[in-house]
mmCIF file of C-alpha atoms in Angstrom:
data_model
loop_
_atom_site.group_PDB
_atom_site.id
_atom_site.type_symbol
_atom_site.label_atom_id
_atom_site.label_comp_id
_atom_site.label_asym_id
_atom_site.label_seq_id
_atom_site.Cartn_x
_atom_site.Cartn_y
_atom_site.Cartn_z
ATOM 1 C CA UNK W 66 81.294 -24.397 39.640
ATOM 2 C CA UNK W 67 79.032 -27.041 38.342
ATOM 3 C CA UNK W 68 75.365 -26.079 37.455
ATOM 4 C CA UNK W 69 72.794 -28.396 39.126
ATOM 5 C CA UNK W 70 70.581 -30.012 36.622
ATOM 6 C CA UNK W 71 67.677 -32.390 36.994
ATOM 7 C CA UNK W 72 65.499 -34.565 34.734
ATOM 8 C CA UNK W 73 61.803 -34.953 34.990
ATOM 9 C CA UNK W 74 59.669 -37.872 33.717
ATOM 10 C CA UNK W 75 58.543 -37.587 30.249
ATOM 11 C CA UNK W 76 54.835 -36.902 29.764
ATOM 12 C CA UNK W 77 53.097 -38.291 26.730
ATOM 13 C CA UNK W 78 51.335 -35.430 24.913
ATOM 14 C CA UNK W 79 47.636 -35.779 24.647
ATOM 15 C CA UNK W 80 46.149 -36.198 21.186
ATOM 16 C CA UNK W 81 44.100 -33.374 19.764
ATOM 17 C CA UNK W 82 40.432 -33.941 20.622
ATOM 18 C CA UNK W 83 38.090 -34.573 17.652
ATOM 19 C CA UNK W 84 35.108 -32.274 17.280
ATOM 20 C CA UNK W 85 31.821 -33.634 18.523
ATOM 21 C CA UNK W 86 30.356 -33.732 15.016
ATOM 22 C CA UNK W 87 32.938 -36.311 14.148
ATOM 23 C CA UNK W 88 33.590 -38.146 17.334
ATOM 24 C CA UNK W 89 29.898 -38.617 18.361
ATOM 25 C CA UNK W 90 28.453 -42.086 17.694
ATOM 26 C CA UNK W 91 25.664 -42.678 15.306
ATOM 27 C CA UNK W 92 22.885 -42.051 17.827
ATOM 28 C CA UNK W 93 19.266 -41.452 17.125
ATOM 29 C CA UNK W 94 19.594 -37.617 17.220
ATOM 30 C CA UNK W 95 23.298 -36.981 17.198
ATOM 31 C CA UNK W 96 25.169 -33.804 18.249
ATOM 32 C CA UNK W 97 24.000 -30.390 17.140
ATOM 33 C CA UNK W 98 24.736 -29.059 14.664
ATOM 34 C CA UNK W 99 24.996 -31.961 12.230
ATOM 35 C CA UNK W 100 27.813 -32.054 9.775
ATOM 36 C CA UNK W 101 25.750 -31.031 6.727
ATOM 37 C CA UNK W 102 24.579 -27.806 8.449
ATOM 38 C CA UNK W 103 27.903 -26.604 9.663
ATOM 39 C CA UNK W 104 31.334 -25.793 8.165
ATOM 40 C CA UNK W 105 34.295 -27.333 9.866
ATOM 41 C CA UNK W 106 38.013 -26.444 9.800
ATOM 42 C CA UNK W 107 39.113 -29.964 9.074
ATOM 43 C CA UNK W 108 41.508 -28.662 6.536
ATOM 44 C CA UNK W 109 43.354 -26.701 9.200
ATOM 45 C CA UNK W 110 46.129 -28.538 11.043
ATOM 46 C CA UNK W 111 45.846 -28.262 14.792
ATOM 47 C CA UNK W 112 49.366 -28.122 16.390
ATOM 48 C CA UNK W 113 50.118 -30.844 18.870
ATOM 49 C CA UNK W 114 50.206 -30.077 22.543
ATOM 50 C CA UNK W 115 53.654 -29.762 24.000
ATOM 51 C CA UNK W 116 54.797 -30.578 27.501
ATOM 52 C CA UNK W 117 56.060 -27.293 29.009
ATOM 53 C CA UNK W 118 58.520 -29.059 31.486
ATOM 54 C CA UNK W 119 59.976 -31.297 28.803
ATOM 55 C CA UNK W 120 63.194 -29.712 27.075
ATOM 56 C CA UNK W 121 62.861 -29.594 23.275
ATOM 57 C CA UNK W 122 65.096 -32.043 21.374
ATOM 58 C CA UNK W 123 67.939 -32.600 21.323
ATOM 59 C CA UNK W 124 68.138 -31.485 24.848
ATOM 60 C CA UNK W 125 67.401 -34.190 27.470
ATOM 61 C CA UNK W 126 67.892 -32.296 30.700
ATOM 62 C CA UNK W 127 66.837 -28.957 32.208
ATOM 63 C CA UNK W 128 68.427 -26.783 34.734
ATOM 64 C CA UNK W 129 67.099 -24.509 37.498
ATOM 65 C CA UNK W 130 66.758 -21.485 35.237
ATOM 66 C CA UNK W 131 64.456 -23.306 32.793
ATOM 67 C CA UNK W 132 61.557 -21.161 31.595
ATOM 68 C CA UNK W 133 58.295 -22.398 29.985
ATOM 69 C CA UNK W 134 56.925 -19.152 28.566
ATOM 70 C CA UNK W 135 57.181 -20.288 24.955
ATOM 71 C CA UNK W 136 55.640 -23.791 25.653
ATOM 72 C CA UNK W 137 52.704 -22.271 27.458
ATOM 73 C CA UNK W 138 52.149 -19.702 24.701
ATOM 74 C CA UNK W 139 52.223 -22.526 22.102
ATOM 75 C CA UNK W 140 49.563 -24.417 24.132
ATOM 76 C CA UNK W 141 47.485 -21.299 24.565
ATOM 77 C CA UNK W 142 47.453 -20.539 20.826
ATOM 78 C CA UNK W 143 46.465 -24.129 20.245
ATOM 79 C CA UNK W 144 43.533 -23.747 22.697
ATOM 80 C CA UNK W 145 42.418 -20.515 20.954
ATOM 81 C CA UNK W 146 42.461 -22.149 17.538
ATOM 82 C CA UNK W 147 40.342 -25.028 18.748
ATOM 83 C CA UNK W 148 37.892 -22.725 20.411
ATOM 84 C CA UNK W 149 37.676 -20.707 17.162
ATOM 85 C CA UNK W 150 37.044 -23.890 15.201
ATOM 86 C CA UNK W 151 34.200 -25.042 17.548
ATOM 87 C CA UNK W 152 32.712 -21.500 17.583
ATOM 88 C CA UNK W 153 32.705 -21.264 13.818
ATOM 89 C CA UNK W 154 31.164 -24.745 13.457
ATOM 90 C CA UNK W 155 28.271 -23.901 15.786
ATOM 91 C CA UNK W 156 27.790 -20.395 14.500
ATOM 92 C CA UNK W 157 27.832 -21.426 10.823
ATOM 93 C CA UNK W 158 24.777 -23.704 11.498
ATOM 94 C CA UNK W 159 22.252 -21.223 12.932
ATOM 95 C CA UNK W 160 23.475 -18.384 10.685
ATOM 96 C CA UNK W 161 22.297 -20.303 7.627
ATOM 97 C CA UNK W 162 18.686 -19.857 8.655
ATOM 98 C CA UNK W 163 18.992 -16.117 8.416
ATOM 99 C CA UNK W 164 21.904 -15.417 6.036
ATOM 100 C CA UNK W 165 22.312 -18.553 4.034
ATOM 101 C CA UNK W 166 21.071 -19.389 0.509
ATOM 102 C CA UNK W 167 17.530 -20.718 -0.072
ATOM 103 C CA UNK W 168 18.878 -24.276 -0.332
ATOM 104 C CA UNK W 169 20.769 -23.874 2.948
ATOM 105 C CA UNK W 170 17.639 -22.394 4.683
ATOM 106 C CA UNK W 171 15.518 -25.314 3.333
ATOM 107 C CA UNK W 172 18.119 -27.768 4.631
ATOM 108 C CA UNK W 173 18.065 -26.082 8.052
ATOM 109 C CA UNK W 174 14.255 -26.274 8.263
ATOM 110 C CA UNK W 175 14.193 -29.793 6.967
ATOM 111 C CA UNK W 176 16.635 -30.811 9.713
ATOM 112 C CA UNK W 177 14.339 -29.444 12.399
ATOM 113 C CA UNK W 178 11.206 -30.909 10.803
ATOM 114 C CA UNK W 179 12.823 -34.356 10.743
ATOM 115 C CA UNK W 180 14.080 -33.938 14.246
ATOM 116 C CA UNK W 181 10.559 -32.892 15.450
ATOM 117 C CA UNK W 182 8.995 -35.854 13.646
ATOM 118 C CA UNK W 183 11.517 -38.149 15.253
ATOM 119 C CA UNK W 184 10.725 -36.687 18.689
ATOM 120 C CA UNK W 185 6.993 -37.077 18.146
ATOM 121 C CA UNK W 186 7.481 -40.672 16.993
ATOM 122 C CA UNK W 187 9.572 -41.336 20.036
ATOM 123 C CA UNK W 188 7.007 -39.767 22.270
ATOM 124 C CA UNK W 189 4.265 -41.806 20.747
ATOM 125 C CA UNK W 190 6.443 -44.964 21.127
ATOM 126 C CA UNK W 191 7.001 -44.061 24.737
ATOM 127 C CA UNK W 192 3.280 -43.560 25.350
ATOM 128 C CA UNK W 193 2.451 -46.864 23.703
ATOM 129 C CA UNK W 194 5.079 -48.704 25.735
ATOM 130 C CA UNK W 195 3.828 -46.880 28.896
ATOM 131 C CA UNK W 196 0.302 -48.012 28.093
ATOM 132 C CA UNK W 197 1.485 -51.569 27.475
ATOM 133 C CA UNK W 198 3.321 -51.478 30.804
ATOM 134 C CA UNK W 199 0.201 -50.265 32.612
ATOM 135 C CA UNK W 200 -1.949 -52.902 30.974
ATOM 136 C CA UNK W 201 0.466 -55.639 31.881
ATOM 137 C CA UNK W 202 0.641 -54.263 35.425
ATOM 138 C CA UNK W 203 -3.249 -54.219 35.630
ATOM 139 C CA UNK W 204 -3.346 -57.777 34.309
ATOM 140 C CA UNK W 205 -0.743 -58.910 36.836
ATOM 141 C CA UNK W 206 -2.756 -57.197 39.606
ATOM 142 C CA UNK W 207 -6.035 -58.795 38.481
ATOM 143 C CA UNK W 208 -4.389 -62.283 38.247
ATOM 144 C CA UNK W 209 -2.889 -61.754 41.675
ATOM 145 C CA UNK W 210 -6.258 -60.789 43.141
ATOM 146 C CA UNK W 211 -7.900 -63.809 41.468
ATOM 147 C CA UNK W 212 -5.267 -66.085 42.989
ATOM 148 C CA UNK W 213 -5.772 -64.512 46.431
ATOM 149 C CA UNK W 214 -9.481 -64.885 46.222
ATOM 150 C CA UNK W 215 -9.118 -68.487 45.045
ATOM 151 C CA UNK W 216 -6.771 -69.203 47.951
ATOM 152 C CA UNK W 217 -9.186 -67.583 50.444
ATOM 153 C CA UNK W 218 -12.090 -69.609 49.054
ATOM 154 C CA UNK W 219 -10.010 -72.870 49.211
ATOM 155 C CA UNK W 220 -8.984 -71.988 52.796
ATOM 156 C CA UNK W 221 -12.572 -71.300 53.746
ATOM 157 C CA UNK W 222 -13.774 -74.698 52.249
ATOM 158 C CA UNK W 223 -10.941 -76.560 54.014
ATOM 159 C CA UNK W 224 -11.833 -74.952 57.326
ATOM 160 C CA UNK W 225 -15.536 -75.403 56.831
ATOM 161 C CA UNK W 226 -14.963 -79.110 56.032
ATOM 162 C CA UNK W 227 -12.679 -79.564 59.081
ATOM 163 C CA UNK W 228 -15.167 -77.894 61.398
ATOM 164 C CA UNK W 229 -18.096 -79.858 59.941
ATOM 165 C CA UNK W 230 -16.263 -83.089 60.394
ATOM 166 C CA UNK W 231 -15.226 -82.126 63.918
ATOM 167 C CA UNK W 232 -18.894 -81.314 64.703
ATOM 168 C CA UNK W 233 -20.289 -84.612 63.351
ATOM 169 C CA UNK W 234 -17.666 -86.533 65.075
ATOM 170 C CA UNK W 235 -18.537 -84.792 68.456
ATOM 171 C CA UNK W 236 -22.182 -85.416 67.753
ATOM 172 C CA UNK W 237 -21.705 -89.111 67.047
ATOM 173 C CA UNK W 238 -19.499 -89.436 70.057
ATOM 174 C CA UNK W 239 -22.117 -87.783 72.310
ATOM 175 C CA UNK W 240 -24.939 -89.922 70.852
ATOM 176 C CA UNK W 241 -22.951 -93.049 71.278
ATOM 177 C CA UNK W 242 -22.137 -92.111 74.894
ATOM 178 C CA UNK W 243 -25.806 -91.301 75.688
ATOM 179 C CA UNK W 244 -26.887 -94.578 74.087
ATOM 180 C CA UNK W 245 -24.311 -96.431 76.192
ATOM 181 C CA UNK W 246 -25.431 -94.630 79.303
ATOM 182 C CA UNK W 247 -29.090 -95.620 78.647
ATOM 183 C CA UNK W 248 -28.107 -99.181 78.026
ATOM 184 C CA UNK W 249 -25.982 -99.254 81.184
ATOM 185 C CA UNK W 250 -28.850 -97.704 83.250
ATOM 186 C CA UNK W 251 -31.383 -100.138 81.729
ATOM 187 C CA UNK W 252 -29.118 -103.120 82.693
ATOM 188 C CA UNK W 253 -28.467 -101.670 86.113
ATOM 189 C CA UNK W 254 -32.227 -101.243 86.793
ATOM 190 C CA UNK W 255 -32.906 -104.765 85.443
ATOM 191 C CA UNK W 256 -30.251 -106.144 87.886
ATOM 192 C CA UNK W 257 -31.825 -104.231 90.750
ATOM 193 C CA UNK W 258 -35.262 -105.511 89.990
ATOM 194 C CA UNK W 259 -33.952 -109.077 89.783
ATOM 195 C CA UNK W 260 -32.220 -108.681 93.147
ATOM 196 C CA UNK W 261 -35.229 -107.194 94.739
ATOM 197 C CA UNK W 262 -37.454 -109.921 93.362
ATOM 198 C CA UNK W 263 -35.516 -112.712 94.890
ATOM 199 C CA UNK W 264 -34.489 -110.980 98.021
ATOM 200 C CA UNK W 265 -36.244 -112.647 101.122
ATOM 201 C CA UNK W 266 -36.707 -109.192 102.669
ATOM 202 C CA UNK W 267 -39.162 -108.325 99.907
ATOM 203 C CA UNK W 268 -41.370 -111.323 100.444
ATOM 204 C CA UNK W 269 -44.561 -109.382 99.758
ATOM 205 C CA UNK W 270 -43.236 -108.080 96.485
ATOM 206 C CA UNK W 271 -44.130 -104.505 97.261
ATOM 207 C CA UNK W 272 -40.775 -103.066 96.269
ATOM 208 C CA UNK W 273 -40.157 -102.647 92.618
#
């Protein structure tokens, strides 16, 4: 009877993550604790992670009775070692303030003094930048208000000029019309008087 076997795709093992104190970029504050305040286990070799479902070499195939207890135990030990390394790195920093040598205690206090100074400087810079932004915003608002008032004044002058010109044109038109009406009436009256003067009916000249 032939035993059924199967092969699974190979999973590339993940690389061991580097501690934050080493992998973090050169930021302004950096991770806590810094390297000079903590002791790391860089000398200890961290075992690589293994794939539990991948058979160890030289085997290339697994069968249905394959067990992964040893592989999981290996990965669990690796996890415990990495947790112990991180715990020791963090614990070794704050323990120096109470149990370290005078030089270590002074380095611990100096670190927090420098960090506090940096935070105060950043806060002052933030306040100055905030003040500059508010001043710039106020200047922009004042300039916008000045432009609005200038536009309102120009609109008022334009409207006033237009209405004044409209009024003057109407006045001139009405005066010209009245003058023309007076002239027409005068000519009409003159014509009527001439007609009445030479009309035989008005021989006595009593009609004016």
